[in-house]
PDB file of N, CA and C in Angstrom:
ATOM      1  N   MET A 641       0.855  -1.176   0.000  1.00 74.00           N
ATOM      2  CA  MET A 641       0.000   0.000   0.000  1.00 74.00           C
ATOM      3  C   MET A 641       0.896   1.232   0.000  1.00 74.00           C
ATOM      4  N   ASP A 642       0.550   2.189  -0.832  1.00 87.00           N
ATOM      5  CA  ASP A 642       1.323   3.414  -0.987  1.00 87.00           C
ATOM      6  C   ASP A 642       1.227   4.267   0.282  1.00 87.00           C
ATOM      7  N   LEU A 643       2.375   4.569   0.874  1.00 89.00           N
ATOM      8  CA  LEU A 643       2.433   5.344   2.115  1.00 89.00           C
ATOM      9  C   LEU A 643       1.805   6.719   1.946  1.00 89.00           C
ATOM     10  N   GLN A 644       1.996   7.336   0.795  1.00 92.00           N
ATOM     11  CA  GLN A 644       1.421   8.665   0.549  1.00 92.00           C
ATOM     12  C   GLN A 644      -0.108   8.619   0.582  1.00 92.00           C
ATOM     13  N   VAL A 645      -0.688   7.548   0.073  1.00 91.00           N
ATOM     14  CA  VAL A 645      -2.144   7.389   0.110  1.00 91.00           C
ATOM     15  C   VAL A 645      -2.619   7.296   1.561  1.00 91.00           C
ATOM     16  N   ILE A 646      -1.927   6.509   2.359  1.00 93.00           N
ATOM     17  CA  ILE A 646      -2.305   6.345   3.771  1.00 93.00           C
ATOM     18  C   ILE A 646      -2.212   7.680   4.503  1.00 93.00           C
ATOM     19  N   ILE A 647      -1.112   8.406   4.304  1.00 93.00           N
ATOM     20  CA  ILE A 647      -0.938   9.706   4.964  1.00 93.00           C
ATOM     21  C   ILE A 647      -2.020  10.683   4.526  1.00 93.00           C
ATOM     22  N   SER A 648      -2.288  10.747   3.235  1.00 92.00           N
ATOM     23  CA  SER A 648      -3.319  11.656   2.717  1.00 92.00           C
ATOM     24  C   SER A 648      -4.695  11.336   3.300  1.00 92.00           C
ATOM     25  N   MET A 649      -5.028  10.049   3.340  1.00 92.00           N
ATOM     26  CA  MET A 649      -6.326   9.651   3.882  1.00 92.00           C
ATOM     27  C   MET A 649      -6.421   9.985   5.371  1.00 92.00           C
ATOM     28  N   MET A 650      -5.337   9.757   6.115  1.00 93.00           N
ATOM     29  CA  MET A 650      -5.351  10.057   7.551  1.00 93.00           C
ATOM     30  C   MET A 650      -5.569  11.556   7.781  1.00 93.00           C
ATOM     31  N   ILE A 651      -4.878  12.387   7.027  1.00 93.00           N
ATOM     32  CA  ILE A 651      -5.040  13.846   7.172  1.00 93.00           C
ATOM     33  C   ILE A 651      -6.461  14.255   6.820  1.00 93.00           C
ATOM     34  N   TRP A 652      -6.992  13.694   5.738  1.00 92.00           N
ATOM     35  CA  TRP A 652      -8.347  14.006   5.279  1.00 92.00           C
ATOM     36  C   TRP A 652      -9.384  13.614   6.334  1.00 92.00           C
ATOM     37  N   ILE A 653      -9.269  12.416   6.878  1.00 94.00           N
ATOM     38  CA  ILE A 653     -10.226  11.933   7.881  1.00 94.00           C
ATOM     39  C   ILE A 653     -10.123  12.763   9.155  1.00 94.00           C
ATOM     40  N   CYS A 654      -8.911  12.999   9.640  1.00 94.00           N
ATOM     41  CA  CYS A 654      -8.735  13.794  10.871  1.00 94.00           C
ATOM     42  C   CYS A 654      -9.286  15.202  10.684  1.00 94.00           C
ATOM     43  N   SER A 655      -9.033  15.797   9.526  1.00 92.00           N
ATOM     44  CA  SER A 655      -9.549  17.128   9.231  1.00 92.00           C
ATOM     45  C   SER A 655     -11.073  17.127   9.264  1.00 92.00           C
ATOM     46  N   PHE A 656     -11.661  16.126   8.648  1.00 92.00           N
ATOM     47  CA  PHE A 656     -13.120  16.025   8.634  1.00 92.00           C
ATOM     48  C   PHE A 656     -13.679  15.858  10.049  1.00 92.00           C
ATOM     49  N   MET A 657     -12.958  15.077  10.878  1.00 93.00           N
ATOM     50  CA  MET A 657     -13.401  14.830  12.251  1.00 93.00           C
ATOM     51  C   MET A 657     -13.121  16.020  13.165  1.00 93.00           C
ATOM     52  N   GLY A 658     -12.375  17.010  12.671  1.00 93.00           N
ATOM     53  CA  GLY A 658     -12.080  18.196  13.458  1.00 93.00           C
ATOM     54  C   GLY A 658     -11.044  17.952  14.547  1.00 93.00           C
ATOM     55  N   ILE A 659     -10.112  17.035  14.295  1.00 95.00           N
ATOM     56  CA  ILE A 659      -9.078  16.727  15.280  1.00 95.00           C
ATOM     57  C   ILE A 659      -7.706  16.882  14.635  1.00 95.00           C
ATOM     58  N   ASN A 660      -6.690  17.038  15.474  1.00 94.00           N
ATOM     59  CA  ASN A 660      -5.323  17.120  14.965  1.00 94.00           C
ATOM     60  C   ASN A 660      -4.953  15.792  14.314  1.00 94.00           C
ATOM     61  N   PRO A 661      -4.148  15.862  13.251  1.00 91.00           N
ATOM     62  CA  PRO A 661      -3.752  14.622  12.573  1.00 91.00           C
ATOM     63  C   PRO A 661      -3.004  13.660  13.493  1.00 91.00           C
ATOM     64  N   VAL A 662      -3.234  12.405  13.270  1.00 91.00           N
ATOM     65  CA  VAL A 662      -2.522  11.340  13.973  1.00 91.00           C
ATOM     66  C   VAL A 662      -1.223  11.108  13.212  1.00 91.00           C
ATOM     67  N   THR A 663      -0.104  11.099  13.925  1.00 90.00           N
ATOM     68  CA  THR A 663       1.186  10.924  13.247  1.00 90.00           C
ATOM     69  C   THR A 663       1.690   9.489  13.307  1.00 90.00           C
ATOM     70  N   ASP A 664       1.101   8.672  14.149  1.00 92.00           N
ATOM     71  CA  ASP A 664       1.483   7.260  14.259  1.00 92.00           C
ATOM     72  C   ASP A 664       0.728   6.490  13.185  1.00 92.00           C
ATOM     73  N   LEU A 665       1.440   6.042  12.165  1.00 93.00           N
ATOM     74  CA  LEU A 665       0.797   5.360  11.045  1.00 93.00           C
ATOM     75  C   LEU A 665       0.719   3.859  11.277  1.00 93.00           C
ATOM     76  N   PRO A 666      -0.389   3.255  10.868  1.00 95.00           N
ATOM     77  CA  PRO A 666      -0.489   1.797  10.959  1.00 95.00           C
ATOM     78  C   PRO A 666       0.256   1.139   9.800  1.00 95.00           C
ATOM     79  N   THR A 667       0.569  -0.110   9.961  1.00 95.00           N
ATOM     80  CA  THR A 667       1.079  -0.910   8.856  1.00 95.00           C
ATOM     81  C   THR A 667      -0.133  -1.509   8.153  1.00 95.00           C
ATOM     82  N   VAL A 668      -0.161  -1.418   6.837  1.00 96.00           N
ATOM     83  CA  VAL A 668      -1.282  -1.955   6.060  1.00 96.00           C
ATOM     84  C   VAL A 668      -0.791  -3.177   5.293  1.00 96.00           C
ATOM     85  N   VAL A 669      -1.512  -4.284   5.476  1.00 95.00           N
ATOM     86  CA  VAL A 669      -1.153  -5.558   4.858  1.00 95.00           C
ATOM     87  C   VAL A 669      -2.331  -6.058   4.033  1.00 95.00           C
ATOM     88  N   GLU A 670      -2.046  -6.474   2.823  1.00 96.00           N
ATOM     89  CA  GLU A 670      -3.076  -7.110   2.000  1.00 96.00           C
ATOM     90  C   GLU A 670      -2.871  -8.615   2.075  1.00 96.00           C
ATOM     91  N   ALA A 671      -3.982  -9.327   2.268  1.00 95.00           N
ATOM     92  CA  ALA A 671      -3.898 -10.774   2.447  1.00 95.00           C
ATOM     93  C   ALA A 671      -5.071 -11.456   1.754  1.00 95.00           C
ATOM     94  N   SER A 672      -4.926 -12.748   1.545  1.00 95.00           N
ATOM     95  CA  SER A 672      -6.003 -13.528   0.925  1.00 95.00           C
ATOM     96  C   SER A 672      -7.212 -13.552   1.851  1.00 95.00           C
ATOM     97  N   PRO A 673      -8.407 -13.762   1.289  1.00 94.00           N
ATOM     98  CA  PRO A 673      -9.598 -13.862   2.135  1.00 94.00           C
ATOM     99  C   PRO A 673      -9.453 -14.936   3.220  1.00 94.00           C
ATOM    100  N   ASN A 674      -8.829 -16.057   2.893  1.00 93.00           N
ATOM    101  CA  ASN A 674      -8.635 -17.134   3.853  1.00 93.00           C
ATOM    102  C   ASN A 674      -7.744 -16.683   5.015  1.00 93.00           C
ATOM    103  N   THR A 675      -6.636 -16.049   4.688  1.00 93.00           N
ATOM    104  CA  THR A 675      -5.723 -15.548   5.720  1.00 93.00           C
ATOM    105  C   THR A 675      -6.408 -14.485   6.571  1.00 93.00           C
ATOM    106  N   LEU A 676      -7.136 -13.581   5.909  1.00 91.00           N
ATOM    107  CA  LEU A 676      -7.815 -12.508   6.635  1.00 91.00           C
ATOM    108  C   LEU A 676      -8.842 -13.052   7.614  1.00 91.00           C
ATOM    109  N   SER A 677      -9.598 -14.064   7.213  1.00 90.00           N
ATOM    110  CA  SER A 677     -10.608 -14.629   8.111  1.00 90.00           C
ATOM    111  C   SER A 677      -9.958 -15.283   9.328  1.00 90.00           C
ATOM    112  N   LYS A 678      -8.758 -15.815   9.165  1.00 91.00           N
ATOM    113  CA  LYS A 678      -8.039 -16.395  10.306  1.00 91.00           C
ATOM    114  C   LYS A 678      -7.508 -15.312  11.234  1.00 91.00           C
ATOM    115  N   VAL A 679      -6.933 -14.270  10.657  1.00 91.00           N
ATOM    116  CA  VAL A 679      -6.363 -13.181  11.460  1.00 91.00           C
ATOM    117  C   VAL A 679      -7.458 -12.398  12.175  1.00 91.00           C
ATOM    118  N   CYS A 680      -8.532 -12.084  11.448  1.00 88.00           N
ATOM    119  CA  CYS A 680      -9.597 -11.236  11.988  1.00 88.00           C
ATOM    120  C   CYS A 680     -10.674 -12.018  12.725  1.00 88.00           C
ATOM    121  N   LYS A 681     -10.646 -13.328  12.598  1.00 87.00           N
ATOM    122  CA  LYS A 681     -11.591 -14.236  13.260  1.00 87.00           C
ATOM    123  C   LYS A 681     -13.026 -14.141  12.740  1.00 87.00           C
ATOM    124  N   VAL A 682     -13.229 -13.379  11.660  1.00 87.00           N
ATOM    125  CA  VAL A 682     -14.529 -13.278  10.989  1.00 87.00           C
ATOM    126  C   VAL A 682     -14.263 -13.044   9.497  1.00 87.00           C
ATOM    127  N   ASP A 683     -15.292 -13.237   8.687  1.00 89.00           N
ATOM    128  CA  ASP A 683     -15.167 -13.017   7.249  1.00 89.00           C
ATOM    129  C   ASP A 683     -15.533 -11.563   6.948  1.00 89.00           C
ATOM    130  N   VAL A 684     -14.525 -10.706   6.825  1.00 93.00           N
ATOM    131  CA  VAL A 684     -14.715  -9.284   6.573  1.00 93.00           C
ATOM    132  C   VAL A 684     -13.733  -8.827   5.488  1.00 93.00           C
ATOM    133  N   PRO A 685     -14.023  -7.672   4.861  1.00 95.00           N
ATOM    134  CA  PRO A 685     -13.102  -7.180   3.838  1.00 95.00           C
ATOM    135  C   PRO A 685     -11.828  -6.553   4.421  1.00 95.00           C
ATOM    136  N   GLY A 686     -11.871  -6.227   5.706  1.00 95.00           N
ATOM    137  CA  GLY A 686     -10.704  -5.645   6.360  1.00 95.00           C
ATOM    138  C   GLY A 686     -10.912  -5.599   7.857  1.00 95.00           C
ATOM    139  N   CYS A 687      -9.810  -5.452   8.594  1.00 94.00           N
ATOM    140  CA  CYS A 687      -9.919  -5.304  10.041  1.00 94.00           C
ATOM    141  C   CYS A 687      -8.704  -4.569  10.581  1.00 94.00           C
ATOM    142  N   TYR A 688      -8.891  -3.982  11.744  1.00 93.00           N
ATOM    143  CA  TYR A 688      -7.816  -3.253  12.420  1.00 93.00           C
ATOM    144  C   TYR A 688      -7.459  -3.991  13.691  1.00 93.00           C
ATOM    145  N   GLN A 689      -6.206  -4.353  13.794  1.00 90.00           N
ATOM    146  CA  GLN A 689      -5.675  -4.947  15.019  1.00 90.00           C
ATOM    147  C   GLN A 689      -4.374  -4.211  15.293  1.00 90.00           C
ATOM    148  N   ARG A 690      -4.474  -3.271  16.199  1.00 86.00           N
ATOM    149  CA  ARG A 690      -3.349  -2.370  16.469  1.00 86.00           C
ATOM    150  C   ARG A 690      -2.036  -3.102  16.522  1.00 86.00           C
ATOM    151  N   PRO A 691      -1.045  -2.671  15.782  1.00 89.00           N
ATOM    152  CA  PRO A 691      -0.922  -1.498  14.912  1.00 89.00           C
ATOM    153  C   PRO A 691      -1.100  -1.826  13.434  1.00 89.00           C
ATOM    154  N   MET A 692      -1.864  -2.861  13.125  1.00 94.00           N
ATOM    155  CA  MET A 692      -1.975  -3.351  11.745  1.00 94.00           C
ATOM    156  C   MET A 692      -3.389  -3.173  11.192  1.00 94.00           C
ATOM    157  N   ILE A 693      -3.446  -2.862   9.914  1.00 97.00           N
ATOM    158  CA  ILE A 693      -4.695  -2.899   9.156  1.00 97.00           C
ATOM    159  C   ILE A 693      -4.535  -4.000   8.131  1.00 97.00           C
ATOM    160  N   TYR A 694      -5.498  -4.906   8.117  1.00 97.00           N
ATOM    161  CA  TYR A 694      -5.503  -6.006   7.149  1.00 97.00           C
ATOM    162  C   TYR A 694      -6.618  -5.767   6.136  1.00 97.00           C
ATOM    163  N   LEU A 695      -6.282  -5.884   4.859  1.00 97.00           N
ATOM    164  CA  LEU A 695      -7.251  -5.736   3.775  1.00 97.00           C
ATOM    165  C   LEU A 695      -7.217  -6.977   2.899  1.00 97.00           C
ATOM    166  N   ARG A 696      -8.392  -7.385   2.431  1.00 96.00           N
ATOM    167  CA  ARG A 696      -8.435  -8.509   1.483  1.00 96.00           C
ATOM    168  C   ARG A 696      -7.753  -8.097   0.195  1.00 96.00           C
ATOM    169  N   ASN A 697      -7.006  -9.002  -0.387  1.00 96.00           N
ATOM    170  CA  ASN A 697      -6.271  -8.690  -1.613  1.00 96.00           C
ATOM    171  C   ASN A 697      -7.108  -8.846  -2.886  1.00 96.00           C
ATOM    172  N   ASP A 698      -8.378  -9.209  -2.737  1.00 96.00           N
ATOM    173  CA  ASP A 698      -9.237  -9.364  -3.915  1.00 96.00           C
ATOM    174  C   ASP A 698     -10.267  -8.238  -4.053  1.00 96.00           C
ATOM    175  N   LEU A 699     -10.065  -7.145  -3.326  1.00 96.00           N
ATOM    176  CA  LEU A 699     -10.981  -6.013  -3.407  1.00 96.00           C
ATOM    177  C   LEU A 699     -10.694  -5.180  -4.650  1.00 96.00           C
ATOM    178  N   THR A 700     -11.729  -4.555  -5.196  1.00 96.00           N
ATOM    179  CA  THR A 700     -11.524  -3.605  -6.289  1.00 96.00           C
ATOM    180  C   THR A 700     -10.838  -2.370  -5.706  1.00 96.00           C
ATOM    181  N   PRO A 701     -10.242  -1.538  -6.536  1.00 93.00           N
ATOM    182  CA  PRO A 701      -9.620  -0.320  -6.006  1.00 93.00           C
ATOM    183  C   PRO A 701     -10.591   0.551  -5.195  1.00 93.00           C
ATOM    184  N   ALA A 702     -11.822   0.685  -5.667  1.00 92.00           N
ATOM    185  CA  ALA A 702     -12.808   1.491  -4.933  1.00 92.00           C
ATOM    186  C   ALA A 702     -13.150   0.848  -3.584  1.00 92.00           C
ATOM    187  N   GLN A 703     -13.338  -0.462  -3.571  1.00 94.00           N
ATOM    188  CA  GLN A 703     -13.612  -1.159  -2.308  1.00 94.00           C
ATOM    189  C   GLN A 703     -12.433  -1.024  -1.349  1.00 94.00           C
ATOM    190  N   LYS A 704     -11.236  -1.184  -1.877  1.00 94.00           N
ATOM    191  CA  LYS A 704     -10.032  -1.098  -1.051  1.00 94.00           C
ATOM    192  C   LYS A 704      -9.926   0.281  -0.400  1.00 94.00           C
ATOM    193  N   GLU A 705     -10.195   1.328  -1.169  1.00 92.00           N
ATOM    194  CA  GLU A 705     -10.137   2.688  -0.632  1.00 92.00           C
ATOM    195  C   GLU A 705     -11.165   2.875   0.489  1.00 92.00           C
ATOM    196  N   TYR A 706     -12.367   2.391   0.274  1.00 93.00           N
ATOM    197  CA  TYR A 706     -13.438   2.533   1.264  1.00 93.00           C
ATOM    198  C   TYR A 706     -13.111   1.754   2.539  1.00 93.00           C
ATOM    199  N   VAL A 707     -12.673   0.508   2.389  1.00 95.00           N
ATOM    200  CA  VAL A 707     -12.352  -0.323   3.555  1.00 95.00           C
ATOM    201  C   VAL A 707     -11.140   0.250   4.292  1.00 95.00           C
ATOM    202  N   LEU A 708     -10.158   0.720   3.549  1.00 96.00           N
ATOM    203  CA  LEU A 708      -8.997   1.339   4.183  1.00 96.00           C
ATOM    204  C   LEU A 708      -9.415   2.553   4.991  1.00 96.00           C
ATOM    205  N   ALA A 709     -10.273   3.400   4.435  1.00 95.00           N
ATOM    206  CA  ALA A 709     -10.749   4.578   5.176  1.00 95.00           C
ATOM    207  C   ALA A 709     -11.447   4.158   6.466  1.00 95.00           C
ATOM    208  N   HIS A 710     -12.278   3.137   6.387  1.00 95.00           N
ATOM    209  CA  HIS A 710     -12.994   2.633   7.571  1.00 95.00           C
ATOM    210  C   HIS A 710     -11.999   2.165   8.636  1.00 95.00           C
ATOM    211  N   GLU A 711     -11.016   1.395   8.233  1.00 96.00           N
ATOM    212  CA  GLU A 711     -10.041   0.866   9.197  1.00 96.00           C
ATOM    213  C   GLU A 711      -9.114   1.966   9.714  1.00 96.00           C
ATOM    214  N   LEU A 712      -8.820   2.971   8.893  1.00 96.00           N
ATOM    215  CA  LEU A 712      -8.029   4.106   9.369  1.00 96.00           C
ATOM    216  C   LEU A 712      -8.780   4.883  10.444  1.00 96.00           C
ATOM    217  N   ILE A 713     -10.093   4.966  10.317  1.00 96.00           N
ATOM    218  CA  ILE A 713     -10.890   5.614  11.367  1.00 96.00           C
ATOM    219  C   ILE A 713     -10.715   4.854  12.678  1.00 96.00           C
ATOM    220  N   HIS A 714     -10.709   3.530  12.628  1.00 94.00           N
ATOM    221  CA  HIS A 714     -10.476   2.745  13.849  1.00 94.00           C
ATOM    222  C   HIS A 714      -9.081   3.025  14.417  1.00 94.00           C
ATOM    223  N   HIS A 715      -8.105   3.172  13.551  1.00 95.00           N
ATOM    224  CA  HIS A 715      -6.748   3.488  14.006  1.00 95.00           C
ATOM    225  C   HIS A 715      -6.741   4.862  14.695  1.00 95.00           C
ATOM    226  N   ILE A 716      -7.395   5.826  14.082  1.00 95.00           N
ATOM    227  CA  ILE A 716      -7.481   7.171  14.667  1.00 95.00           C
ATOM    228  C   ILE A 716      -8.191   7.119  16.015  1.00 95.00           C
ATOM    229  N   GLN A 717      -9.297   6.371  16.085  1.00 94.00           N
ATOM    230  CA  GLN A 717     -10.007   6.215  17.353  1.00 94.00           C
ATOM    231  C   GLN A 717      -9.064   5.687  18.434  1.00 94.00           C
ATOM    232  N   GLU A 718      -8.294   4.691  18.081  1.00 91.00           N
ATOM    233  CA  GLU A 718      -7.374   4.068  19.032  1.00 91.00           C
ATOM    234  C   GLU A 718      -6.283   5.040  19.467  1.00 91.00           C
ATOM    235  N   MET A 719      -5.691   5.746  18.519  1.00 92.00           N
ATOM    236  CA  MET A 719      -4.602   6.675  18.816  1.00 92.00           C
ATOM    237  C   MET A 719      -5.079   7.871  19.629  1.00 92.00           C
ATOM    238  N   LYS A 720      -6.330   8.253  19.461  1.00 92.00           N
ATOM    239  CA  LYS A 720      -6.899   9.394  20.195  1.00 92.00           C
ATOM    240  C   LYS A 720      -7.580   8.965  21.494  1.00 92.00           C
ATOM    241  N   GLY A 721      -7.615   7.660  21.767  1.00 89.00           N
ATOM    242  CA  GLY A 721      -8.216   7.175  23.009  1.00 89.00           C
ATOM    243  C   GLY A 721      -9.730   7.296  23.050  1.00 89.00           C
ATOM    244  N   MET A 722     -10.351   7.311  21.899  1.00 90.00           N
ATOM    245  CA  MET A 722     -11.818   7.430  21.855  1.00 90.00           C
ATOM    246  C   MET A 722     -12.466   6.153  22.374  1.00 90.00           C
ATOM    247  N   PHE A 723     -13.501   6.304  23.160  1.00 85.00           N
ATOM    248  CA  PHE A 723     -14.271   5.195  23.714  1.00 85.00           C
ATOM    249  C   PHE A 723     -13.435   4.301  24.626  1.00 85.00           C
ATOM    250  N   GLY A 724     -12.333   4.817  25.131  1.00 80.00           N
ATOM    251  CA  GLY A 724     -11.393   4.023  25.908  1.00 80.00           C
ATOM    252  C   GLY A 724     -11.868   3.546  27.260  1.00 80.00           C
ATOM    253  N   THR A 725     -12.866   4.205  27.841  1.00 70.00           N
ATOM    254  CA  THR A 725     -13.314   3.817  29.182  1.00 70.00           C
ATOM    255  C   THR A 725     -14.505   2.859  29.155  1.00 70.00           C
ATOM    256  N   LYS A 726     -14.991   2.571  27.992  1.00 72.00           N
ATOM    257  CA  LYS A 726     -16.152   1.677  27.872  1.00 72.00           C
ATOM    258  C   LYS A 726     -15.705   0.223  27.960  1.00 72.00           C
ATOM    259  N   GLU A 727     -16.655  -0.630  28.348  1.00 74.00           N
ATOM    260  CA  GLU A 727     -16.367  -2.065  28.348  1.00 74.00           C
ATOM    261  C   GLU A 727     -16.145  -2.531  26.913  1.00 74.00           C
ATOM    262  N   THR A 728     -15.466  -3.627  26.763  1.00 82.00           N
ATOM    263  CA  THR A 728     -15.015  -4.097  25.456  1.00 82.00           C
ATOM    264  C   THR A 728     -16.144  -4.204  24.432  1.00 82.00           C
ATOM    265  N   ARG A 729     -17.244  -4.861  24.773  1.00 83.00           N
ATOM    266  CA  ARG A 729     -18.338  -5.041  23.804  1.00 83.00           C
ATOM    267  C   ARG A 729     -18.964  -3.700  23.446  1.00 83.00           C
ATOM    268  N   GLU A 730     -19.256  -2.903  24.456  1.00 86.00           N
ATOM    269  CA  GLU A 730     -19.860  -1.589  24.209  1.00 86.00           C
ATOM    270  C   GLU A 730     -18.907  -0.710  23.389  1.00 86.00           C
ATOM    271  N   ARG A 731     -17.632  -0.784  23.711  1.00 85.00           N
ATOM    272  CA  ARG A 731     -16.613  -0.009  22.996  1.00 85.00           C
ATOM    273  C   ARG A 731     -16.590  -0.388  21.518  1.00 85.00           C
ATOM    274  N   GLY A 732     -16.647  -1.679  21.234  1.00 86.00           N
ATOM    275  CA  GLY A 732     -16.650  -2.141  19.849  1.00 86.00           C
ATOM    276  C   GLY A 732     -17.848  -1.637  19.069  1.00 86.00           C
ATOM    277  N   VAL A 733     -19.013  -1.669  19.708  1.00 90.00           N
ATOM    278  CA  VAL A 733     -20.237  -1.198  19.053  1.00 90.00           C
ATOM    279  C   VAL A 733     -20.146   0.303  18.785  1.00 90.00           C
ATOM    280  N   LEU A 734     -19.683   1.071  19.767  1.00 91.00           N
ATOM    281  CA  LEU A 734     -19.549   2.514  19.591  1.00 91.00           C
ATOM    282  C   LEU A 734     -18.531   2.867  18.509  1.00 91.00           C
ATOM    283  N   ARG A 735     -17.419   2.131  18.478  1.00 91.00           N
ATOM    284  CA  ARG A 735     -16.393   2.385  17.462  1.00 91.00           C
ATOM    285  C   ARG A 735     -16.938   2.125  16.058  1.00 91.00           C
ATOM    286  N   GLU A 736     -17.681   1.035  15.897  1.00 92.00           N
ATOM    287  CA  GLU A 736     -18.252   0.718  14.580  1.00 92.00           C
ATOM    288  C   GLU A 736     -19.271   1.765  14.156  1.00 92.00           C
ATOM    289  N   LYS A 737     -20.157   2.147  15.065  1.00 95.00           N
ATOM    290  CA  LYS A 737     -21.167   3.164  14.736  1.00 95.00           C
ATOM    291  C   LYS A 737     -20.495   4.466  14.335  1.00 95.00           C
ATOM    292  N   HIS A 738     -19.484   4.857  15.087  1.00 94.00           N
ATOM    293  CA  HIS A 738     -18.770   6.097  14.796  1.00 94.00           C
ATOM    294  C   HIS A 738     -18.074   6.013  13.437  1.00 94.00           C
ATOM    295  N   ALA A 739     -17.370   4.922  13.175  1.00 94.00           N
ATOM    296  CA  ALA A 739     -16.666   4.769  11.900  1.00 94.00           C
ATOM    297  C   ALA A 739     -17.646   4.816  10.733  1.00 94.00           C
ATOM    298  N   ARG A 740     -18.750   4.151  10.873  1.00 93.00           N
ATOM    299  CA  ARG A 740     -19.751   4.143   9.794  1.00 93.00           C
ATOM    300  C   ARG A 740     -20.353   5.526   9.587  1.00 93.00           C
ATOM    301  N   SER A 741     -20.614   6.249  10.672  1.00 93.00           N
ATOM    302  CA  SER A 741     -21.198   7.586  10.525  1.00 93.00           C
ATOM    303  C   SER A 741     -20.207   8.561   9.904  1.00 93.00           C
ATOM    304  N   VAL A 742     -18.937   8.465  10.269  1.00 93.00           N
ATOM    305  CA  VAL A 742     -17.916   9.332   9.647  1.00 93.00           C
ATOM    306  C   VAL A 742     -17.808   9.022   8.159  1.00 93.00           C
ATOM    307  N   LEU A 743     -17.735   7.744   7.819  1.00 91.00           N
ATOM    308  CA  LEU A 743     -17.629   7.374   6.405  1.00 91.00           C
ATOM    309  C   LEU A 743     -18.853   7.779   5.613  1.00 91.00           C
ATOM    310  N   LYS A 744     -20.011   7.631   6.204  1.00 90.00           N
ATOM    311  CA  LYS A 744     -21.232   8.020   5.500  1.00 90.00           C
ATOM    312  C   LYS A 744     -21.239   9.521   5.255  1.00 90.00           C
ATOM    313  N   ALA A 745     -20.820  10.292   6.245  1.00 89.00           N
ATOM    314  CA  ALA A 745     -20.775  11.738   6.088  1.00 89.00           C
ATOM    315  C   ALA A 745     -19.733  12.162   5.047  1.00 89.00           C
ATOM    316  N   ILE A 746     -18.598  11.491   5.051  1.00 87.00           N
ATOM    317  CA  ILE A 746     -17.525  11.844   4.103  1.00 87.00           C
ATOM    318  C   ILE A 746     -17.896  11.425   2.686  1.00 87.00           C
ATOM    319  N   SER A 747     -18.386  10.212   2.535  1.00 81.00           N
ATOM    320  CA  SER A 747     -18.588   9.654   1.197  1.00 81.00           C
ATOM    321  C   SER A 747     -20.020   9.720   0.695  1.00 81.00           C
ATOM    322  N   GLY A 748     -20.966   9.871   1.625  1.00 71.00           N
ATOM    323  CA  GLY A 748     -22.359   9.800   1.238  1.00 71.00           C
ATOM    324  C   GLY A 748     -22.841   8.397   1.017  1.00 71.00           C
ATOM    325  N   ILE A 749     -21.985   7.420   1.357  1.00 61.00           N
ATOM    326  CA  ILE A 749     -22.315   6.005   1.165  1.00 61.00           C
ATOM    327  C   ILE A 749     -22.366   5.318   2.523  1.00 61.00           C
ATOM    328  N   GLY A 750     -23.428   4.576   2.784  1.00 54.00           N
ATOM    329  CA  GLY A 750     -23.504   3.782   4.009  1.00 54.00           C
ATOM    330  C   GLY A 750     -22.962   2.406   3.746  1.00 54.00           C
ATOM    331  N   GLU A 751     -22.451   1.749   4.781  1.00 49.00           N
ATOM    332  CA  GLU A 751     -21.922   0.380   4.614  1.00 49.00           C
ATOM    333  C   GLU A 751     -23.039  -0.619   4.592  1.00 49.00           C
TER     334      GLU A 751
END
């Protein structure tokens, strides 16, 4: 994954969220659907496991961009300590809702 794309997307998302840019970049790995389902423990197009973002290697460029943006939001949430005091299950639900709402507002597309 092109580092410049990741940096640009992080700046764009942070700007949209009204927060200072996150300077700690995640490592982005593309993997087969089989490998991804083992790493992420579910069948998804991508997942964030600090400090890594995993993306399926069979996504179209548009899908890859969208999934990367979604997972970068999770990275930003983690780096900014968002939802940090909530219990694990509640925290996960809040993080997903927030990521989806940010992406919907930015792209006009719901997941």
